[in-house]
XYZ file of C-alpha atoms in Angstrom:
787
model
C 11.614 -22.526 29.297
C 14.625 -20.121 29.721
C 14.389 -19.126 25.981
C 10.672 -18.133 26.213
C 11.386 -15.932 28.875
C 14.570 -14.280 27.260
C 12.257 -13.761 24.374
C 9.433 -12.064 26.481
C 12.157 -9.813 28.180
C 13.169 -8.592 24.763
C 9.932 -7.928 23.626
C 9.590 -5.713 26.573
C 12.411 -3.957 26.086
C 12.199 -3.303 22.450
C 8.594 -2.334 22.810
C 9.553 0.853 24.500
C 11.759 1.980 21.717
C 10.609 4.044 18.765
C 11.608 3.732 15.297
C 10.524 6.388 12.960
C 6.718 6.425 11.972
C 4.460 3.544 12.070
C 1.554 2.672 9.950
C -0.807 0.002 11.284
C -4.576 -0.814 10.372
C -6.938 -3.427 9.092
C -7.869 -4.819 5.763
C -11.279 -6.027 5.055
C -14.050 -7.126 2.408
C -16.515 -3.933 1.922
C -19.325 -6.207 1.355
C -19.044 -8.606 4.067
C -16.932 -6.864 6.527
C -14.808 -10.125 6.858
C -11.320 -9.474 7.303
C -8.695 -10.223 4.478
C -5.367 -12.449 5.072
C -2.371 -11.667 3.084
C -3.487 -8.483 1.652
C -0.691 -6.219 0.364
C 0.112 -2.877 1.849
C 2.621 -1.202 -0.327
C 4.409 2.187 -0.213
C 4.635 3.742 -3.354
C 8.386 4.671 -2.810
C 11.562 4.013 -4.839
C 12.092 0.817 -2.666
C 8.641 -0.435 -2.427
C 8.683 -0.543 1.382
C 5.300 -2.968 2.159
C 4.009 -5.617 4.295
C 0.918 -8.252 4.403
C -1.854 -8.565 6.590
C -1.818 -11.562 9.455
C -4.418 -14.353 10.075
C -6.695 -11.690 11.366
C -6.406 -9.029 8.715
C -4.079 -6.805 10.834
C -0.773 -5.262 9.738
C 2.143 -3.043 10.963
C 4.756 -1.290 9.166
C 7.239 0.543 11.285
C 10.327 2.026 10.144
C 8.628 4.591 8.158
C 10.130 8.175 7.444
C 7.642 10.661 9.128
C 6.787 12.201 5.665
C 3.994 11.811 3.251
C 3.086 8.673 1.412
C 0.902 7.092 -1.228
C 0.091 3.690 0.281
C -1.710 1.343 -2.051
C -3.761 -1.734 -0.507
C -4.521 -4.701 -2.780
C -5.630 -8.415 -2.660
C -6.284 -10.677 -5.586
C -9.876 -10.486 -6.692
C -10.585 -6.939 -5.180
C -10.314 -3.636 -7.005
C -6.743 -2.013 -5.372
C -7.112 1.157 -3.295
C -4.596 4.060 -2.800
C -4.582 6.342 0.089
C -2.603 9.127 1.031
C -1.136 9.454 4.718
C 1.021 12.198 6.254
C 2.894 10.938 9.170
C 4.841 14.543 9.606
C 2.172 15.539 12.424
C 1.351 12.232 13.421
C 4.200 9.432 13.295
C 1.757 6.602 14.458
C -1.368 6.096 12.236
C -3.878 3.678 12.096
C -6.088 3.220 8.954
C -9.062 0.816 8.192
C -9.372 0.005 4.337
C -12.325 -2.057 3.058
C -11.543 -3.286 -0.668
C -14.467 -3.970 -2.948
C -14.710 -7.096 -5.029
C -13.662 -6.339 -8.663
C -16.057 -6.587 -11.386
C -14.462 -9.396 -12.732
C -15.144 -12.004 -9.859
C -12.446 -14.180 -9.521
C -14.906 -17.015 -7.875
C -16.866 -17.025 -11.113
C -14.154 -18.581 -13.226
C -11.619 -20.421 -10.925
C -11.467 -22.698 -8.087
C -8.046 -21.525 -7.158
C -7.857 -18.648 -4.989
C -6.888 -16.950 -1.543
C -9.677 -15.893 0.797
C -10.140 -14.602 4.411
C -9.100 -16.194 7.690
C -6.412 -18.601 6.242
C -4.431 -20.485 8.898
C -0.807 -20.172 9.742
C 1.424 -17.338 8.001
C 1.483 -17.387 4.415
C 5.263 -16.327 4.173
C 6.871 -19.376 5.640
C 4.222 -22.273 5.745
C 5.217 -25.254 3.995
C 2.731 -28.280 2.758
C -0.273 -25.775 3.203
C -3.795 -26.271 1.444
C -6.546 -23.985 1.199
C -10.192 -24.854 -0.398
C -12.813 -22.474 -0.838
C -16.379 -23.414 -0.435
C -16.489 -22.906 -4.548
C -13.360 -25.470 -4.759
C -15.458 -27.951 -2.726
C -18.582 -27.426 -4.725
C -16.773 -28.408 -7.785
C -15.852 -31.717 -6.797
C -18.899 -33.966 -7.559
C -17.850 -36.622 -5.327
C -17.561 -34.669 -2.303
C -21.224 -33.473 -2.098
C -20.396 -30.419 -0.548
C -18.443 -32.180 2.209
C -15.068 -30.928 3.957
C -13.759 -34.359 4.536
C -14.740 -35.973 1.104
C -13.005 -32.802 -0.473
C -9.837 -32.952 1.331
C -9.017 -36.650 0.260
C -8.800 -34.830 -3.287
C -5.707 -33.179 -1.720
C -1.858 -34.805 -1.659
C -1.151 -36.601 1.362
C -4.846 -37.173 2.619
C -6.031 -40.731 2.073
C -9.509 -42.194 3.459
C -9.383 -44.972 6.076
C -12.367 -47.083 6.514
C -14.370 -47.987 3.383
C -17.769 -46.394 4.975
C -15.737 -44.001 7.541
C -15.251 -40.358 7.241
C -11.939 -40.522 8.963
C -8.874 -39.699 7.117
C -5.221 -40.432 7.402
C -2.608 -37.810 6.409
C 0.829 -38.674 5.052
C 0.658 -42.304 7.063
C -0.733 -40.966 10.294
C -3.446 -42.635 12.566
C -6.559 -40.530 11.942
C -6.584 -39.646 15.726
C -3.361 -37.503 14.925
C -5.373 -34.841 13.154
C -5.999 -31.384 14.932
C -9.333 -30.642 13.676
C -10.694 -26.970 14.466
C -13.948 -25.107 13.846
C -12.897 -21.738 14.457
C -10.161 -22.187 16.410
C -11.989 -24.832 18.727
C -10.544 -28.237 18.751
C -13.672 -30.349 17.787
C -14.037 -34.411 18.380
C -15.423 -36.700 15.769
C -16.865 -33.970 13.875
C -18.684 -36.725 11.539
C -22.237 -37.502 10.461
C -22.882 -41.524 10.644
C -25.676 -41.754 7.938
C -23.850 -39.498 5.165
C -20.276 -40.642 6.050
C -19.579 -36.806 6.065
C -18.488 -33.910 8.346
C -20.514 -32.000 10.580
C -19.854 -28.763 8.666
C -22.466 -27.016 6.870
C -20.804 -25.353 3.673
C -23.193 -22.670 3.460
C -21.625 -21.375 6.554
C -18.204 -22.105 5.725
C -15.470 -19.222 4.677
C -12.366 -21.361 4.110
C -10.800 -24.929 4.721
C -7.419 -24.576 5.865
C -4.914 -27.698 5.986
C -1.419 -27.960 6.930
C -0.261 -31.709 6.529
C 3.301 -31.111 8.367
C 5.603 -28.875 9.270
C 3.535 -26.171 11.187
C 4.755 -23.829 13.524
C 4.672 -23.677 17.320
C 1.062 -22.145 17.758
C -0.335 -25.361 17.068
C 0.280 -28.431 19.154
C -1.344 -31.538 20.625
C -1.434 -33.560 17.474
C 1.574 -35.367 15.497
C 0.172 -35.100 12.058
C -1.706 -32.451 10.786
C -3.691 -29.274 11.258
C -7.395 -28.625 10.023
C -9.158 -25.482 10.625
C -12.766 -24.819 9.165
C -13.448 -21.070 9.511
C -17.023 -20.109 9.181
C -18.732 -16.852 8.355
C -19.049 -13.764 10.787
C -22.387 -12.480 8.803
C -22.762 -9.852 6.154
C -22.959 -5.974 6.875
C -24.770 -5.284 3.677
C -28.486 -6.617 3.806
C -29.758 -10.260 4.366
C -28.296 -12.603 2.064
C -28.593 -16.447 2.303
C -29.641 -19.962 0.571
C -32.389 -22.470 1.044
C -31.854 -25.937 -0.174
C -34.912 -27.974 0.453
C -35.206 -31.936 -0.416
C -36.989 -34.996 0.796
C -33.467 -36.061 2.496
C -31.062 -33.199 3.112
C -32.548 -29.598 3.924
C -30.472 -26.796 4.474
C -31.071 -23.393 5.317
C -28.535 -20.312 5.408
C -28.859 -16.739 6.359
C -26.530 -13.717 7.287
C -27.492 -10.284 7.870
C -26.428 -6.829 9.933
C -27.738 -6.281 13.113
C -27.608 -2.540 13.540
C -24.683 -0.692 12.552
C -21.830 -2.312 14.202
C -23.002 -5.871 14.327
C -23.432 -9.048 12.125
C -24.904 -12.259 12.486
C -25.055 -15.785 10.551
C -27.625 -18.583 11.010
C -27.396 -21.941 9.358
C -28.992 -25.329 9.860
C -29.081 -28.838 8.013
C -31.846 -31.736 8.818
C -31.259 -34.971 6.982
C -33.992 -37.696 7.510
C -33.391 -40.973 6.204
C -36.806 -41.820 4.683
C -35.897 -45.042 2.961
C -34.273 -46.904 5.453
C -36.784 -45.824 7.923
C -39.611 -47.235 5.760
C -37.920 -50.394 5.169
C -36.423 -50.974 8.685
C -39.244 -49.352 10.499
C -36.074 -47.036 12.080
C -35.866 -43.690 12.994
C -32.434 -42.154 11.744
C -31.690 -38.543 11.378
C -28.868 -36.015 11.961
C -29.204 -32.229 12.325
C -26.480 -29.487 12.798
C -26.695 -25.721 13.434
C -24.265 -22.724 13.371
C -24.913 -19.314 14.829
C -22.478 -16.452 14.917
C -22.707 -13.084 16.036
C -19.932 -10.322 15.690
C -19.894 -6.932 17.451
C -17.478 -4.312 16.464
C -17.113 -1.817 19.105
C -14.879 0.519 16.916
C -12.088 -0.061 14.024
C -9.613 -1.520 16.724
C -11.915 -3.798 18.972
C -14.357 -6.639 18.039
C -16.227 -9.707 19.932
C -17.304 -12.497 18.152
C -19.751 -15.295 19.860
C -20.275 -18.615 17.873
C -22.288 -21.592 18.708
C -22.343 -25.029 17.230
C -24.517 -27.642 17.992
C -24.978 -31.571 16.092
C -26.985 -34.603 16.817
C -26.667 -38.001 15.034
C -29.424 -40.728 15.672
C -29.041 -44.191 13.607
C -31.116 -47.156 14.862
C -30.730 -49.425 12.074
C -32.117 -52.978 13.067
C -32.076 -55.385 9.794
C -34.198 -58.106 11.883
C -37.599 -56.670 10.234
C -35.963 -56.447 6.756
C -34.877 -60.056 7.054
C -38.240 -61.136 8.398
C -39.972 -59.428 5.561
C -37.760 -60.938 2.995
C -38.125 -64.630 4.588
C -41.901 -64.112 4.297
C -41.733 -62.783 0.748
C -39.400 -65.601 -0.506
C -41.191 -68.226 1.270
C -43.145 -69.408 -1.772
C -40.382 -69.143 -4.075
C -38.301 -71.930 -1.961
C -38.842 -75.767 -1.784
C -41.110 -76.666 0.654
C -38.483 -78.563 2.881
C -36.730 -75.067 3.367
C -38.015 -72.839 5.516
C -36.457 -69.695 4.632
C -38.587 -67.738 7.047
C -37.127 -69.530 10.018
C -33.595 -69.376 8.431
C -33.783 -65.191 8.263
C -35.603 -65.356 11.927
C -32.161 -66.725 13.174
C -30.703 -63.710 11.826
C -29.791 -60.294 13.530
C -27.593 -57.405 12.678
C -28.015 -54.288 14.340
C -26.538 -50.848 14.629
C -27.735 -48.335 17.177
C -25.571 -45.035 17.376
C -26.075 -41.797 19.185
C -23.581 -38.853 19.352
C -23.600 -35.283 19.888
C -21.068 -32.088 19.678
C -21.740 -28.969 21.393
C -19.410 -26.064 20.915
C -19.496 -22.409 22.354
C -16.732 -19.997 22.096
C -16.117 -16.276 22.527
C -13.207 -14.236 20.415
C -11.866 -11.126 21.302
C -9.715 -9.389 18.986
C -8.052 -5.782 19.435
C -5.303 -3.459 17.913
C -3.492 -2.372 21.211
C -0.999 -0.155 19.505
C 0.599 0.328 16.095
C 2.750 -2.874 16.469
C 0.660 -5.015 18.855
C -2.190 -7.228 18.304
C -4.068 -9.179 20.606
C -6.409 -12.105 20.332
C -8.153 -13.855 23.104
C -10.277 -16.819 23.071
C -12.390 -19.024 25.301
C -14.302 -22.210 24.445
C -15.764 -25.614 25.560
C -16.216 -28.524 23.171
C -18.560 -31.136 24.347
C -18.658 -34.607 22.765
C -20.453 -37.833 23.714
C -21.370 -40.925 21.794
C -22.888 -44.624 22.593
C -21.936 -47.083 19.743
C -23.777 -50.423 19.602
C -23.286 -53.270 17.170
C -24.482 -56.667 17.259
C -24.211 -59.646 14.982
C -26.185 -62.781 15.782
C -26.734 -65.870 13.438
C -28.442 -68.948 14.800
C -30.090 -72.409 13.320
C -32.243 -74.818 15.243
C -30.140 -75.055 18.716
C -26.729 -74.215 17.176
C -25.514 -70.568 17.641
C -23.033 -70.210 14.640
C -22.028 -66.492 15.640
C -23.058 -64.341 18.586
C -21.140 -61.045 19.279
C -21.775 -57.722 20.266
C -19.978 -54.412 21.133
C -21.411 -51.012 23.011
C -19.171 -48.116 23.579
C -19.865 -44.881 25.541
C -17.581 -42.136 25.485
C -17.463 -38.592 26.578
C -14.884 -35.831 25.818
C -15.330 -32.384 27.539
C -12.503 -29.818 26.697
C -12.643 -26.346 28.424
C -10.253 -24.065 27.125
C -8.802 -20.600 27.306
C -5.855 -18.915 24.615
C -4.511 -15.931 23.991
C -1.741 -14.841 21.512
C 0.408 -11.618 20.988
C 1.625 -10.416 17.710
C 4.171 -7.802 18.165
C 6.162 -6.159 14.996
C 9.604 -5.400 16.507
C 10.787 -3.823 13.176
C 9.958 -3.861 9.781
C 11.557 -7.113 9.247
C 10.678 -8.988 12.417
C 7.486 -10.283 13.841
C 7.476 -12.211 17.305
C 4.216 -14.242 18.161
C 3.617 -15.153 21.625
C 0.730 -17.038 22.951
C -0.404 -19.467 25.876
C -3.273 -22.396 26.253
C -4.821 -23.952 29.010
C -7.182 -27.072 28.548
C -9.253 -28.660 31.108
C -10.313 -31.933 29.738
C -12.590 -34.998 31.082
C -12.336 -38.155 29.243
C -14.726 -40.918 29.892
C -14.739 -44.110 28.062
C -17.228 -47.736 28.952
C -17.662 -50.638 27.145
C -20.009 -53.756 27.067
C -18.641 -56.758 25.231
C -20.901 -59.475 24.199
C -23.721 -58.463 26.951
C -21.270 -58.148 29.663
C -20.346 -54.851 31.287
C -16.700 -54.249 31.610
C -15.111 -51.519 33.848
C -15.439 -47.823 32.859
C -12.596 -45.116 33.256
C -12.862 -41.339 33.804
C -9.876 -39.288 33.771
C -9.495 -35.315 34.345
C -6.054 -33.981 33.062
C -4.925 -30.690 32.570
C -2.735 -29.515 29.856
C -0.830 -26.095 29.822
C 1.070 -24.968 26.968
C 3.197 -21.800 25.855
C 4.520 -21.012 22.659
C 6.928 -18.395 21.300
C 7.652 -17.776 17.299
C 10.352 -15.096 15.868
C 9.908 -14.593 12.049
C 12.705 -12.605 10.408
C 12.718 -11.517 6.751
C 16.283 -10.490 5.263
C 15.954 -9.574 1.434
C 14.695 -12.807 -0.171
C 15.138 -14.952 2.870
C 12.621 -15.484 5.461
C 12.942 -17.855 8.612
C 10.683 -18.605 11.256
C 11.861 -20.344 14.825
C 9.345 -21.513 17.503
C 9.273 -23.440 20.604
C 6.241 -24.845 22.359
C 6.273 -25.661 25.979
C 3.639 -28.391 27.428
C 2.890 -29.644 30.635
C 0.516 -32.359 31.072
C -1.361 -33.410 34.190
C 1.230 -31.567 36.341
C 4.156 -33.785 34.701
C 7.655 -32.602 33.634
C 7.806 -29.705 31.092
C 8.367 -30.942 27.503
C 9.444 -28.876 24.706
C 8.697 -29.083 20.923
C 11.151 -26.709 18.568
C 10.171 -26.057 15.421
C 12.008 -24.074 12.189
C 10.573 -23.034 8.960
C 12.655 -21.376 6.340
C 11.749 -19.935 2.669
C 13.935 -18.536 0.054
C 12.820 -16.503 -2.877
C 14.439 -15.945 -6.469
C 13.485 -13.365 -8.904
C 12.273 -15.759 -11.532
C 9.369 -16.932 -9.510
C 11.228 -20.196 -8.075
C 10.907 -20.640 -4.025
C 12.586 -22.986 -1.892
C 11.423 -24.050 1.419
C 12.365 -26.238 4.405
C 10.824 -27.236 7.279
C 11.575 -29.238 10.907
C 9.809 -29.680 13.893
C 9.157 -32.086 17.020
C 5.532 -32.959 17.854
C 4.258 -34.577 21.005
C 0.646 -36.045 21.494
C -0.587 -36.841 25.089
C -3.874 -38.117 23.883
C -4.072 -41.584 22.061
C -6.461 -42.473 19.931
C -7.849 -46.134 20.689
C -7.750 -48.559 17.581
C -11.047 -50.584 17.816
C -11.155 -51.961 14.390
C -9.985 -55.225 15.376
C -13.477 -55.707 17.325
C -15.991 -53.388 16.055
C -17.719 -54.227 12.819
C -16.680 -50.665 11.200
C -14.873 -48.369 13.348
C -16.537 -44.561 12.673
C -15.304 -42.716 15.554
C -12.170 -42.174 17.518
C -12.314 -42.902 21.145
C -9.929 -40.552 23.104
C -7.761 -41.649 25.546
C -5.165 -39.784 27.885
C -1.741 -41.187 28.469
C -1.117 -40.294 31.967
C 0.875 -42.910 33.006
C 3.378 -42.998 29.756
C 5.376 -40.706 27.670
C 3.574 -38.953 24.938
C 3.286 -40.185 21.289
C 6.214 -38.382 19.556
C 7.065 -37.585 15.810
C 9.633 -35.503 14.049
C 9.163 -33.734 10.467
C 11.578 -33.145 7.870
C 10.522 -31.249 4.683
C 12.029 -29.938 1.701
C 9.717 -27.758 -1.000
C 10.022 -26.037 -4.048
C 7.227 -23.826 -5.508
C 7.809 -22.415 -9.011
C 5.347 -19.880 -10.580
C 5.136 -20.777 -14.310
C 2.926 -17.646 -15.019
C 0.557 -15.366 -13.041
C -2.105 -18.122 -12.864
C -0.169 -21.228 -12.559
C 2.101 -23.055 -9.943
C 3.755 -26.308 -9.620
C 5.448 -27.529 -6.607
C 7.141 -30.663 -4.919
C 7.437 -31.561 -1.392
C 9.886 -34.147 -0.132
C 8.894 -35.193 3.461
C 10.198 -37.718 6.139
C 8.175 -38.225 9.341
C 10.326 -40.083 12.177
C 7.549 -41.836 14.342
C 9.638 -42.325 17.627
C 6.965 -43.557 19.628
C 3.145 -44.253 19.092
C 0.877 -46.350 20.762
C -1.580 -49.446 20.063
C -3.401 -51.805 22.590
C -1.705 -55.424 23.070
C -4.186 -57.588 21.023
C -2.752 -60.635 22.798
C -4.166 -59.571 26.073
C -7.846 -60.946 27.123
C -10.488 -58.959 25.059
C -12.316 -58.016 28.273
C -8.864 -56.585 29.510
C -8.718 -54.244 26.649
C -12.182 -53.140 26.666
C -12.029 -52.383 30.209
C -9.951 -49.569 28.898
C -6.750 -50.622 31.005
C -3.600 -48.855 30.621
C -2.110 -52.293 29.040
C -0.803 -50.445 25.591
C 2.343 -51.355 24.023
C 4.641 -48.453 22.332
C 6.263 -49.254 19.041
C 7.450 -46.784 16.633
C 7.222 -46.102 12.597
C 7.994 -43.927 9.545
C 6.730 -42.419 7.008
C 8.025 -40.762 3.624
C 7.442 -39.784 0.240
C 7.005 -37.252 -2.429
C 4.210 -34.818 -3.301
C 3.705 -33.352 -6.684
C 1.136 -30.697 -7.318
C 0.108 -28.364 -9.855
C -2.692 -25.873 -9.420
C -3.997 -22.910 -11.388
C -5.708 -21.934 -14.439
C -5.760 -21.883 -18.227
C -8.688 -19.523 -19.775
C -12.309 -20.849 -18.225
C -10.308 -24.039 -17.102
C -9.175 -24.041 -13.377
C -8.160 -26.764 -10.913
C -5.231 -29.043 -9.365
C -3.662 -32.168 -10.219
C -1.426 -34.195 -8.051
C 0.826 -37.318 -7.918
C 2.179 -39.081 -4.705
C 4.567 -41.521 -4.003
C 4.603 -42.778 -0.368
C 5.374 -45.352 2.079
C 4.312 -45.846 5.761
C 5.392 -48.750 8.270
C 4.939 -49.591 11.850
C 6.727 -51.614 14.384
C 5.201 -53.221 17.553
C 6.952 -55.769 19.784
C 3.727 -57.806 20.296
C 3.164 -57.957 16.584
C 5.291 -60.273 14.459
C 8.240 -60.101 17.377
C 8.746 -56.359 16.379
C 9.327 -56.706 12.846
C 8.431 -54.159 10.540
C 4.985 -54.163 8.567
C 3.283 -51.857 6.128
C 1.058 -49.203 7.877
C -2.968 -50.030 7.718
C -3.677 -46.726 5.571
C -0.235 -47.094 3.214
C -0.955 -46.258 -0.118
C 2.346 -46.191 -2.396
C 0.691 -44.239 -5.668
C -2.138 -41.526 -5.529
C -2.986 -39.612 -8.714
C -5.884 -36.863 -8.030
C -7.306 -34.206 -10.089
C -10.167 -31.731 -9.919
C -10.854 -29.460 -12.800
C -13.625 -26.809 -13.092
C -14.763 -25.348 -16.997
C -16.887 -21.846 -16.587
C -18.180 -22.537 -19.935
C -20.476 -19.378 -19.638
C -21.546 -17.019 -16.797
C -24.328 -19.247 -16.051
C -22.907 -22.884 -16.740
C -19.942 -24.408 -15.222
C -18.926 -28.266 -15.868
C -16.635 -30.129 -12.973
C -14.908 -33.495 -13.054
C -12.966 -35.205 -10.468
C -10.722 -38.181 -10.825
C -8.959 -40.571 -8.293
C -6.731 -43.586 -8.988
C -5.130 -45.194 -6.109
C -2.917 -48.595 -5.572
C -4.369 -50.490 -3.017
C -4.015 -50.560 0.771
C -2.355 -53.489 2.692
C -4.510 -55.982 4.368
C -4.180 -59.123 6.332
C -5.979 -61.719 4.040
C -6.341 -64.639 6.325
C -5.458 -68.313 5.100
C -6.073 -70.447 8.334
C -9.513 -70.993 9.986
C -9.870 -72.042 13.562
C -12.916 -73.330 15.005
C -14.302 -73.378 18.435
C -17.576 -74.778 20.249
C -18.962 -73.384 23.495
C -22.010 -74.540 25.398
C -24.210 -71.897 26.655
C -25.987 -73.437 29.694
C -28.709 -70.614 30.339
C -30.234 -71.313 26.870
C -29.132 -74.599 26.363
C -27.594 -73.867 23.042
C -24.081 -74.731 21.525
C -22.398 -71.650 20.478
C -20.145 -72.214 17.404
C -17.511 -69.875 16.056
C -14.523 -69.663 13.871
C -11.453 -67.472 13.936
C -9.400 -66.700 10.737
C -5.742 -66.123 11.309
C -2.858 -65.153 9.351
C 0.764 -65.539 10.064
C 1.893 -62.094 8.739
C 0.134 -58.793 9.191
C -0.694 -56.792 6.312
C 1.459 -59.079 3.872
C -1.277 -58.568 0.848
C -2.424 -55.621 -0.951
C -5.766 -54.960 -2.447
C -5.881 -53.839 -6.162
C -6.062 -50.328 -7.670
C -9.082 -48.375 -7.247
C -10.504 -45.663 -9.710
C -13.111 -43.120 -9.552
C -14.352 -40.745 -11.909
C -17.432 -38.481 -11.356
C -18.782 -35.160 -13.225
C -21.044 -32.330 -12.298
C -22.882 -29.583 -13.719
C -23.970 -26.063 -12.495
C -26.297 -23.817 -14.154
C -28.090 -20.786 -13.019
C -31.793 -20.907 -13.872
C -33.251 -18.064 -15.530
C -36.746 -19.620 -16.494
C -38.817 -22.495 -15.507
C -39.526 -24.529 -11.884
C -36.415 -23.420 -10.721
C -37.158 -19.846 -11.431
C -40.453 -19.877 -10.072
C -39.151 -21.172 -6.797
C -36.522 -18.336 -6.742
C -39.359 -15.898 -7.319
C -41.614 -17.558 -4.400
C -38.839 -17.081 -1.821
C -38.137 -13.613 -3.077
C -34.368 -14.628 -3.973
C -31.844 -13.152 -6.369
C -31.119 -16.365 -8.271
C -31.415 -20.106 -8.314
C -28.813 -22.891 -9.418
C -29.829 -26.363 -10.706
C -27.017 -28.740 -9.734
C -26.580 -32.198 -11.202
C -23.870 -34.660 -10.423
C -23.134 -38.017 -11.989
C -21.113 -40.356 -9.533
C -19.125 -43.784 -10.064
C -18.728 -43.048 -14.024
C -16.539 -46.131 -13.904
C -18.570 -48.541 -12.154
C -18.090 -51.387 -15.054
C -14.516 -51.815 -13.038
C -14.870 -52.824 -9.526
C -13.353 -51.230 -6.951
C -12.345 -54.175 -4.159
C -12.584 -52.587 -1.014
C -11.768 -56.049 0.958
C -12.053 -59.659 0.802
C -14.058 -61.933 3.139
C -13.623 -65.802 3.565
C -16.798 -67.729 4.021
C -17.063 -71.294 4.778
C -17.845 -73.339 2.071
C -15.814 -71.233 -0.558
C -12.506 -71.926 -1.931
C -11.881 -68.515 -2.869
C -12.092 -65.107 -0.977
C -15.452 -62.841 -1.932
C -14.437 -59.424 -3.043
C -16.719 -56.605 -1.670
C -17.107 -52.945 -3.444
C -19.055 -49.844 -3.018
C -18.958 -48.968 -6.608
C -21.604 -51.701 -8.573
C -23.754 -48.756 -9.990
C -23.386 -45.243 -10.822
C -25.429 -42.927 -9.154
C -27.194 -39.401 -10.415
C -28.538 -36.588 -8.296
C -30.021 -33.408 -8.958
C -31.362 -30.615 -6.812
C -31.684 -26.530 -6.697
C -29.818 -23.937 -4.732
C -31.667 -20.842 -4.399
C -29.793 -17.802 -3.027
C -30.989 -14.397 -2.006
């Protein structure tokens, strides 16, 4: 805390000092009004004095001699602008610059690009990836989804076969900080499509920092994922319409008066096929609203609202009854197949919602000072029921059910100050306040258990100081947190970069990270865990990890880079529920948790760039992740559930003509570790209320994750064609749109090679039966209408 106070004192003292002239301003897109991040501001002098814009598009360039200069503003994919500025009469100048996209639009020829509102500081961040909407659209498997797309980045792996959750560098999925426009969002997934709740039509950029992130971000141990949405367009009405029988989408952005812009987006998914077969009512929707008002060149206010709802009621009973009646005439008369199916019950009922509202105020307070404040409410609720029941005559073979109810309310306020002390020195200060409500309840096998509601408060302060001396840049930071009025805990961070003249860049990062919110692991009990159930660690120390990262990046030519990251993550404290305790004690959400430790380390090799009309990226990852808990194998180390030793990924886009582009995505990965049971324990239990005998089996194994699944391979192709005649053109003309596109995807091309996702033991079989999700290829087609 003393270090924070000293930095604040130094900031106040130096703020009264003058250092010659200062140029400050904001650089934005001339067509949309969106601010541009990492745009270059360069004084046309012999020593080429310059800077870049920060995450808000703001720049400050102090230490200028009070004379006249030609100043160049540039950004990749935009036409540079040169302005003449005279400091002789006014030593403090503020300028607003709007850059126009260049005639050769970069988005049309490459999927590797920079964009507005990037996360973090480009000068010093390590292990950072940015995906633009075009890059995500170029991944056929992603189907325009954020979480499917980031699985093609190094260090990011899928978890459960049908779950959208991801593990980053051997982490638990609950250790990822996921934000929508700076708002922490909980379980941002749709169940029916196993996808994210983010509408790609509304997204500007997806930024991912897989380790070594600065002190401005906290509360999670593994990674930061921020999805930034559009603010609107100040150059007329623009949008897209995507009608279909299953998923329909609409998006509009337009100006409101002379100083305001607005964006509206919505999606509706209706599972028609399942609803007809199972008499269900399954759907989801999500909506985005954004309104930005610019009071003047230095001050703006943005209001954003997001809402989503999932309803899934999949009752297989009607389907089984239909199958039983249909097959009755095909079986032996002595076999009552209809009665057999009547004794089978499998049911999934899932309902959850997300609601977010936020207000963001940005202000250029002075020539060297930028202020950003944000308040938000992030509300999540879920009710998940799963039930499996097998019965014949008076004997119940299997009868289990689980139901989870959860709520997370996060009311937060935060602000940050960015101060350009000298031309070589930046200071970033901030604070954050989170008022939480966590509610969890469960019902196991029709027996209601104890619920738990907790309302902790988290206070956070952070300070960062970035210094640039020649080719060397370093950023030191400190984050101080107090959880639920406990003791203050400190998280130091350090990033450093050295740039050579030949395009080589060496990077290093170190940091300590604490997490006070624990994600409960229910995969041992639920049939398929699709959500994180959050639980605050009020009575124990936070989980903690320490990151050590070394990296090198080489600019091969103006369009291609090659980089390598070596990382080691020391997980000194992590938690799991004691699986040896009574199951009812577990689901009563008691504090009976067990602390353990782990480590994760690896190497990530990444190429990204373009050769002519071909662009994309490719990566290879070699990694290992382990855990150790005293209640599992007597504390012996075991491979973590999501550990993949080898991973090869590639995404390529070929822009054949201005109208046609081809894309492909490839993934080859070694299998994850699994506990393949080799012993069966049988038990019988008489149920006096119904007079039936319950029979069950428990598969056991002496070692956890002692086996490993085989390699998996995925290959997909995509086509996007701008339509100039025919049906697609007629649709565009009907809506008065400027253009329309035909999109065709062919997924699972390697279907003839089964990707085994898990093995299941069945009574009567002497071998484990493999299960896959890649039995057949799939083809999808649709139109996108833009105006």
